[in-house]
């Protein structure tokens, strides 16, 4: 077929006139509403249904409508043969617009070209940067006309492409872009399975099914008609194909009796139709089925051994359609039927023919070689390993793991099989698919007795388990690995202990702390140094490790230099040791250098958000929470998602959004077992307590804060519980529970001992001041404010100033109270902490500063966290494109936000933004 038909291209309609849209009026209207030419916002709609329900027909109608109205259409169709090729779906989607990549910013262009195989990259491109590149490209394409993105058979789109689509879908808020996704009803769609509107394409009604039969070239009648209606069960494709088969007098023939599912019944019909084709047609038809219609090289070169006449019988049988030079199957079930009806040797020869045609496509070539190979073959295994390496360097971890797994199956030596399966397990961790990782680890154990390989594969399982809710099992596995590694003097002992420490932190279980301490003590000195040991110590016992680690921390961070992963780990250590300013700086530095190792949140991934929250960067904290929640939800990592919800709920409570805060905190509590995830449980209940404080409900606040400690007064969590002490004291004073709170606070102080952080010291002193008799409170207030390092926790510092100012006013020391109350109000207004703003204003009025009544929260603090970030960056002179790259938004979305916030800020020009920011920081004090 050198000059004959070609596999179908990206932009061509696949709608079959033989499948009229009957009985889909409601679904059609729902879809067309989303592709109307006057839309100004994004839409995402997931079409679900069984094979043959008509999803593709409806998607074709939408594409035709968009083109007629002057819109642009990008389309990708998933295929089984490309499900393991990293970014194959994205390449198919963007193939018509690859020429537009040159317009992207340099970093985005480089990352996107790398994952599409158009450029070299020594390391895996940043996954978020790839997503941003596609988002920017989509935004640019939609500048001149609305854009429709259609993804059909999404259950076969490779995971890396799905991750990018999910990223874009979450961020194209202000774009005139519609994303329509067709997927089989039972399929799981990572990243797009939750939070998006779904339209179920169910069976046709009896009346509609009858109308569809009446429109066929030879409408069935009598008993045949009744049987078709019964067996098709409202499936449009089944109705058409059963009617077609009945017209050829084959309905009820061999293989058609019995209660087969509709899909199996259709495949048998298609297989029978292919069976009677001439050999000159059957051979290229099988080749097309093996190649699949999305293969770019097949589309450009065509298929061998066939001329135009060879396709006529297949088209007449209704198996393919020809549109000019383009040939495609009418439905994926036809491709499946043709392929599986052939013998293995026939399929093997088809794959080998494609291998010869794919010299310039090494990844596709490798998979076709694998499909044609029955026995172990070292050369084919090596080709798959090279494919895996290319996929890994592009960030396609699912594709890399799949290629390594298949390479292991084809490797002649058991030792190599075990090694490759271990590497596959490590790669599969980044997919979030725990079942897959566990399966690969089990395969390693079945093929090898090498403790190093078994340990590494098991460690991959344990590392992924840390992000789920069953921490007891994860801890048992990881500490067993650590103990075995220690006994074997393996350097992997610290890797296992590092992951076990994360589980220890999440669980808050004291026995876990003791187990890690014992394992650390048993380790040889040669393996017990550096940043990884600091991590284990800090995560498992931050209060005990602080005195020894804090002085060494700046040096360890300096030594990490360009190691973004190491910097991130040390930033978390800094946060745990209450070196919050250092933690935030290090997080920022690591982020600027980060080369993504996967889209999953690492252990203690929310630590960056907590550091930002404590430093007063609440908008940044919410952005971190939103990203982790979205990624974790898509991957089914319930514990990681719960951490993000608890973080966001805390910020919402501080902002004075108690209802939203309660929803987030309660969602966090639902996602975890509070006995296995004490860190989340205490954090969520702290958020619930702060929400109650925002509403003035101190009974509830006291109950929630008190739940951070056992009835005996011990901390529920060895780190998080102590951050609640001052809030507990404040609520206790309001409810007359001073004695209970004072006993608990002093018990905690004794338990903590000496060497606690400046932050915990300040919180203890604030609590003591609030609980003390009035005549004895002042020294504690002064002690809480004495250390200037307390300025790195602005909200907590402002709370203490407010409490101290209130105490001074009640002691009739008004002149001394006013500066403290003014400073507190200044901070609360800058942060947007509305409930505390009102309380500070009330105290200032009581102190005789009537002008305080005119003070209102800055309009800036009323903006959403994302809008605040955009305004701050725009005030620094960054362009919309530069802001978008920092915040992973499209330039259009940035511009839309600025357009909406200008009236709220009372300005008309970008040049006025700097005045807004400066006024936010200093305006409150000048108004008093």
mmCIF file of N, CA and C in Angstrom, residues 275-334:
data_model
loop_
_atom_site.group_PDB
_atom_site.id
_atom_site.type_symbol
_atom_site.label_atom_id
_atom_site.label_comp_id
_atom_site.label_asym_id
_atom_site.label_seq_id
_atom_site.Cartn_x
_atom_site.Cartn_y
_atom_site.Cartn_z
ATOM 1 N N UNK A 275 -13.061 -13.130 8.743
ATOM 2 C CA UNK A 275 -12.651 -14.473 8.344
ATOM 3 C C UNK A 275 -12.893 -14.739 6.857
ATOM 4 N N UNK A 276 -13.935 -14.128 6.309
ATOM 5 C CA UNK A 276 -14.310 -14.415 4.917
ATOM 6 C C UNK A 276 -13.697 -13.434 3.922
ATOM 7 N N UNK A 277 -12.808 -12.565 4.397
ATOM 8 C CA UNK A 277 -12.153 -11.633 3.481
ATOM 9 C C UNK A 277 -11.072 -12.354 2.685
ATOM 10 N N UNK A 278 -10.758 -11.866 1.510
ATOM 11 C CA UNK A 278 -9.660 -12.477 0.739
ATOM 12 C C UNK A 278 -8.327 -12.275 1.447
ATOM 13 N N UNK A 279 -7.383 -13.160 1.167
ATOM 14 C CA UNK A 279 -6.074 -13.114 1.825
ATOM 15 C C UNK A 279 -5.374 -11.777 1.590
ATOM 16 N N UNK A 280 -5.525 -11.206 0.406
ATOM 17 C CA UNK A 280 -4.871 -9.923 0.098
ATOM 18 C C UNK A 280 -5.404 -8.793 0.970
ATOM 19 N N UNK A 281 -6.585 -8.992 1.546
ATOM 20 C CA UNK A 281 -7.153 -7.994 2.456
ATOM 21 C C UNK A 281 -6.849 -8.351 3.906
ATOM 22 N N UNK A 282 -6.913 -9.637 4.247
ATOM 23 C CA UNK A 282 -6.721 -10.052 5.630
ATOM 24 C C UNK A 282 -5.332 -9.682 6.143
ATOM 25 N N UNK A 283 -4.306 -9.838 5.292
ATOM 26 C CA UNK A 283 -2.942 -9.572 5.759
ATOM 27 C C UNK A 283 -2.723 -8.103 6.124
ATOM 28 N N UNK A 284 -3.047 -7.139 5.259
ATOM 29 C CA UNK A 284 -2.884 -5.730 5.673
ATOM 30 C C UNK A 284 -3.837 -5.339 6.795
ATOM 31 N N UNK A 285 -5.011 -5.995 6.860
ATOM 32 C CA UNK A 285 -5.947 -5.692 7.943
ATOM 33 C C UNK A 285 -5.337 -6.080 9.289
ATOM 34 N N UNK A 286 -4.696 -7.255 9.348
ATOM 35 C CA UNK A 286 -4.035 -7.672 10.583
ATOM 36 C C UNK A 286 -2.861 -6.754 10.902
ATOM 37 N N UNK A 287 -2.157 -6.335 9.865
ATOM 38 C CA UNK A 287 -1.044 -5.412 10.082
ATOM 39 C C UNK A 287 -1.536 -4.092 10.669
ATOM 40 N N UNK A 288 -2.653 -3.602 10.175
ATOM 41 C CA UNK A 288 -3.244 -2.377 10.710
ATOM 42 C C UNK A 288 -3.665 -2.577 12.161
ATOM 43 N N UNK A 289 -4.209 -3.767 12.462
ATOM 44 C CA UNK A 289 -4.622 -4.052 13.841
ATOM 45 C C UNK A 289 -3.414 -4.113 14.768
ATOM 46 N N UNK A 290 -2.325 -4.689 14.310
ATOM 47 C CA UNK A 290 -1.129 -4.781 15.143
ATOM 48 C C UNK A 290 -0.458 -3.429 15.317
ATOM 49 N N UNK A 291 -0.506 -2.606 14.256
ATOM 50 C CA UNK A 291 0.151 -1.297 14.303
ATOM 51 C C UNK A 291 -0.656 -0.307 15.105
ATOM 52 N N UNK A 292 -1.947 -0.410 15.016
ATOM 53 C CA UNK A 292 -2.904 0.510 15.615
ATOM 54 C C UNK A 292 -2.907 1.839 14.869
ATOM 55 N N UNK A 293 -4.055 2.466 14.836
ATOM 56 C CA UNK A 293 -4.257 3.641 13.981
ATOM 57 C C UNK A 293 -3.532 4.868 14.462
ATOM 58 N N UNK A 294 -2.963 4.846 15.665
ATOM 59 C CA UNK A 294 -2.333 6.060 16.178
ATOM 60 C C UNK A 294 -0.847 6.118 15.896
ATOM 61 N N UNK A 295 -0.297 5.073 15.282
ATOM 62 C CA UNK A 295 1.135 5.063 15.047
ATOM 63 C C UNK A 295 1.511 6.128 14.012
ATOM 64 N N UNK A 296 2.313 7.103 14.459
ATOM 65 C CA UNK A 296 2.637 8.240 13.595
ATOM 66 C C UNK A 296 3.397 7.799 12.350
ATOM 67 N N UNK A 297 4.307 6.842 12.502
ATOM 68 C CA UNK A 297 5.078 6.417 11.350
ATOM 69 C C UNK A 297 4.208 5.684 10.344
ATOM 70 N N UNK A 298 3.276 4.864 10.859
ATOM 71 C CA UNK A 298 2.353 4.189 9.949
ATOM 72 C C UNK A 298 1.523 5.210 9.181
ATOM 73 N N UNK A 299 1.141 6.265 9.871
ATOM 74 C CA UNK A 299 0.324 7.285 9.224
ATOM 75 C C UNK A 299 1.085 7.980 8.102
ATOM 76 N N UNK A 300 2.399 8.111 8.258
ATOM 77 C CA UNK A 300 3.174 8.842 7.256
ATOM 78 C C UNK A 300 3.645 7.955 6.109
ATOM 79 N N UNK A 301 3.890 6.660 6.390
ATOM 80 C CA UNK A 301 4.442 5.786 5.347
ATOM 81 C C UNK A 301 3.413 4.828 4.765
ATOM 82 N N UNK A 302 2.330 4.620 5.472
ATOM 83 C CA UNK A 302 1.352 3.653 5.011
ATOM 84 C C UNK A 302 1.769 2.243 5.358
ATOM 85 N N UNK A 303 0.977 1.280 4.973
ATOM 86 C CA UNK A 303 1.219 -0.117 5.299
ATOM 87 C C UNK A 303 1.703 -0.866 4.061
ATOM 88 N N UNK A 304 2.656 -1.785 4.227
ATOM 89 C CA UNK A 304 3.166 -2.530 3.073
ATOM 90 C C UNK A 304 2.178 -3.590 2.616
ATOM 91 N N UNK A 305 2.477 -4.127 1.472
ATOM 92 C CA UNK A 305 1.770 -5.297 0.944
ATOM 93 C C UNK A 305 0.290 -5.041 0.689
ATOM 94 N N UNK A 306 -0.084 -3.841 0.404
ATOM 95 C CA UNK A 306 -1.491 -3.574 0.109
ATOM 96 C C UNK A 306 -1.594 -2.386 -0.825
ATOM 97 N N UNK A 307 -2.502 -2.510 -1.802
ATOM 98 C CA UNK A 307 -2.799 -1.353 -2.630
ATOM 99 C C UNK A 307 -4.229 -0.919 -2.320
ATOM 100 N N UNK A 308 -4.688 0.087 -3.042
ATOM 101 C CA UNK A 308 -6.019 0.623 -2.738
ATOM 102 C C UNK A 308 -7.104 -0.433 -2.854
ATOM 103 N N UNK A 309 -6.971 -1.353 -3.810
ATOM 104 C CA UNK A 309 -8.024 -2.339 -4.021
ATOM 105 C C UNK A 309 -8.127 -3.331 -2.868
ATOM 106 N N UNK A 310 -7.030 -3.526 -2.155
ATOM 107 C CA UNK A 310 -7.045 -4.514 -1.080
ATOM 108 C C UNK A 310 -8.012 -4.133 0.036
ATOM 109 N N UNK A 311 -8.278 -2.831 0.186
ATOM 110 C CA UNK A 311 -9.109 -2.388 1.299
ATOM 111 C C UNK A 311 -10.601 -2.427 0.968
ATOM 112 N N UNK A 312 -10.935 -2.561 -0.308
ATOM 113 C CA UNK A 312 -12.352 -2.485 -0.694
ATOM 114 C C UNK A 312 -13.195 -3.549 0.012
ATOM 115 N N UNK A 313 -12.780 -4.824 0.060
ATOM 116 C CA UNK A 313 -13.614 -5.828 0.750
ATOM 117 C C UNK A 313 -13.784 -5.521 2.239
ATOM 118 N N UNK A 314 -12.743 -5.017 2.897
ATOM 119 C CA UNK A 314 -12.846 -4.698 4.323
ATOM 120 C C UNK A 314 -13.795 -3.536 4.547
ATOM 121 N N UNK A 315 -13.753 -2.557 3.633
ATOM 122 C CA UNK A 315 -14.668 -1.423 3.764
ATOM 123 C C UNK A 315 -16.099 -1.856 3.483
ATOM 124 N N UNK A 316 -16.275 -2.742 2.494
ATOM 125 C CA UNK A 316 -17.611 -3.224 2.160
ATOM 126 C C UNK A 316 -18.192 -4.046 3.319
ATOM 127 N N UNK A 317 -17.306 -4.750 4.065
ATOM 128 C CA UNK A 317 -17.768 -5.549 5.213
ATOM 129 C C UNK A 317 -18.033 -4.696 6.447
ATOM 130 N N UNK A 318 -17.749 -3.404 6.358
ATOM 131 C CA UNK A 318 -18.017 -2.512 7.488
ATOM 132 C C UNK A 318 -16.958 -2.558 8.568
ATOM 133 N N UNK A 319 -15.759 -3.063 8.246
ATOM 134 C CA UNK A 319 -14.701 -3.163 9.251
ATOM 135 C C UNK A 319 -13.826 -1.913 9.299
ATOM 136 N N UNK A 320 -13.603 -1.278 8.168
ATOM 137 C CA UNK A 320 -12.773 -0.081 8.126
ATOM 138 C C UNK A 320 -13.521 1.001 7.370
ATOM 139 N N UNK A 321 -13.010 2.184 7.494
ATOM 140 C CA UNK A 321 -13.516 3.282 6.669
ATOM 141 C C UNK A 321 -12.325 3.944 6.004
ATOM 142 N N UNK A 322 -12.539 4.448 4.832
ATOM 143 C CA UNK A 322 -11.485 5.124 4.077
ATOM 144 C C UNK A 322 -11.907 6.557 3.832
ATOM 145 N N UNK A 323 -11.025 7.468 4.191
ATOM 146 C CA UNK A 323 -11.277 8.890 4.001
ATOM 147 C C UNK A 323 -10.087 9.443 3.235
ATOM 148 N N UNK A 324 -10.209 9.482 1.901
ATOM 149 C CA UNK A 324 -9.071 9.870 1.086
ATOM 150 C C UNK A 324 -7.990 8.823 1.247
ATOM 151 N N UNK A 325 -6.775 9.232 1.625
ATOM 152 C CA UNK A 325 -5.698 8.253 1.786
ATOM 153 C C UNK A 325 -5.691 7.590 3.162
ATOM 154 N N UNK A 326 -6.647 7.976 4.019
ATOM 155 C CA UNK A 326 -6.601 7.518 5.410
ATOM 156 C C UNK A 326 -7.501 6.298 5.614
ATOM 157 N N UNK A 327 -6.934 5.299 6.300
ATOM 158 C CA UNK A 327 -7.671 4.086 6.622
ATOM 159 C C UNK A 327 -7.724 3.939 8.139
ATOM 160 N N UNK A 328 -8.915 3.597 8.671
ATOM 161 C CA UNK A 328 -9.015 3.352 10.116
ATOM 162 C C UNK A 328 -10.109 2.336 10.375
ATOM 163 N N UNK A 329 -9.990 1.630 11.498
ATOM 164 C CA UNK A 329 -11.068 0.751 11.934
ATOM 165 C C UNK A 329 -12.250 1.595 12.382
ATOM 166 N N UNK A 330 -13.452 1.054 12.151
ATOM 167 C CA UNK A 330 -14.639 1.814 12.550
ATOM 168 C C UNK A 330 -14.819 1.841 14.054
ATOM 169 N N UNK A 331 -14.230 0.875 14.775
ATOM 170 C CA UNK A 331 -14.402 0.840 16.225
ATOM 171 C C UNK A 331 -13.247 0.049 16.825
ATOM 172 N N UNK A 332 -12.778 0.398 18.040
ATOM 173 C CA UNK A 332 -11.690 -0.370 18.663
ATOM 174 C C UNK A 332 -12.002 -1.849 18.815
ATOM 175 N N UNK A 333 -13.287 -2.206 18.980
ATOM 176 C CA UNK A 333 -13.632 -3.624 19.101
ATOM 177 C C UNK A 333 -13.303 -4.391 17.823
ATOM 178 N N UNK A 334 -13.384 -3.713 16.679
ATOM 179 C CA UNK A 334 -13.051 -4.381 15.416
ATOM 180 C C UNK A 334 -11.557 -4.683 15.393
#
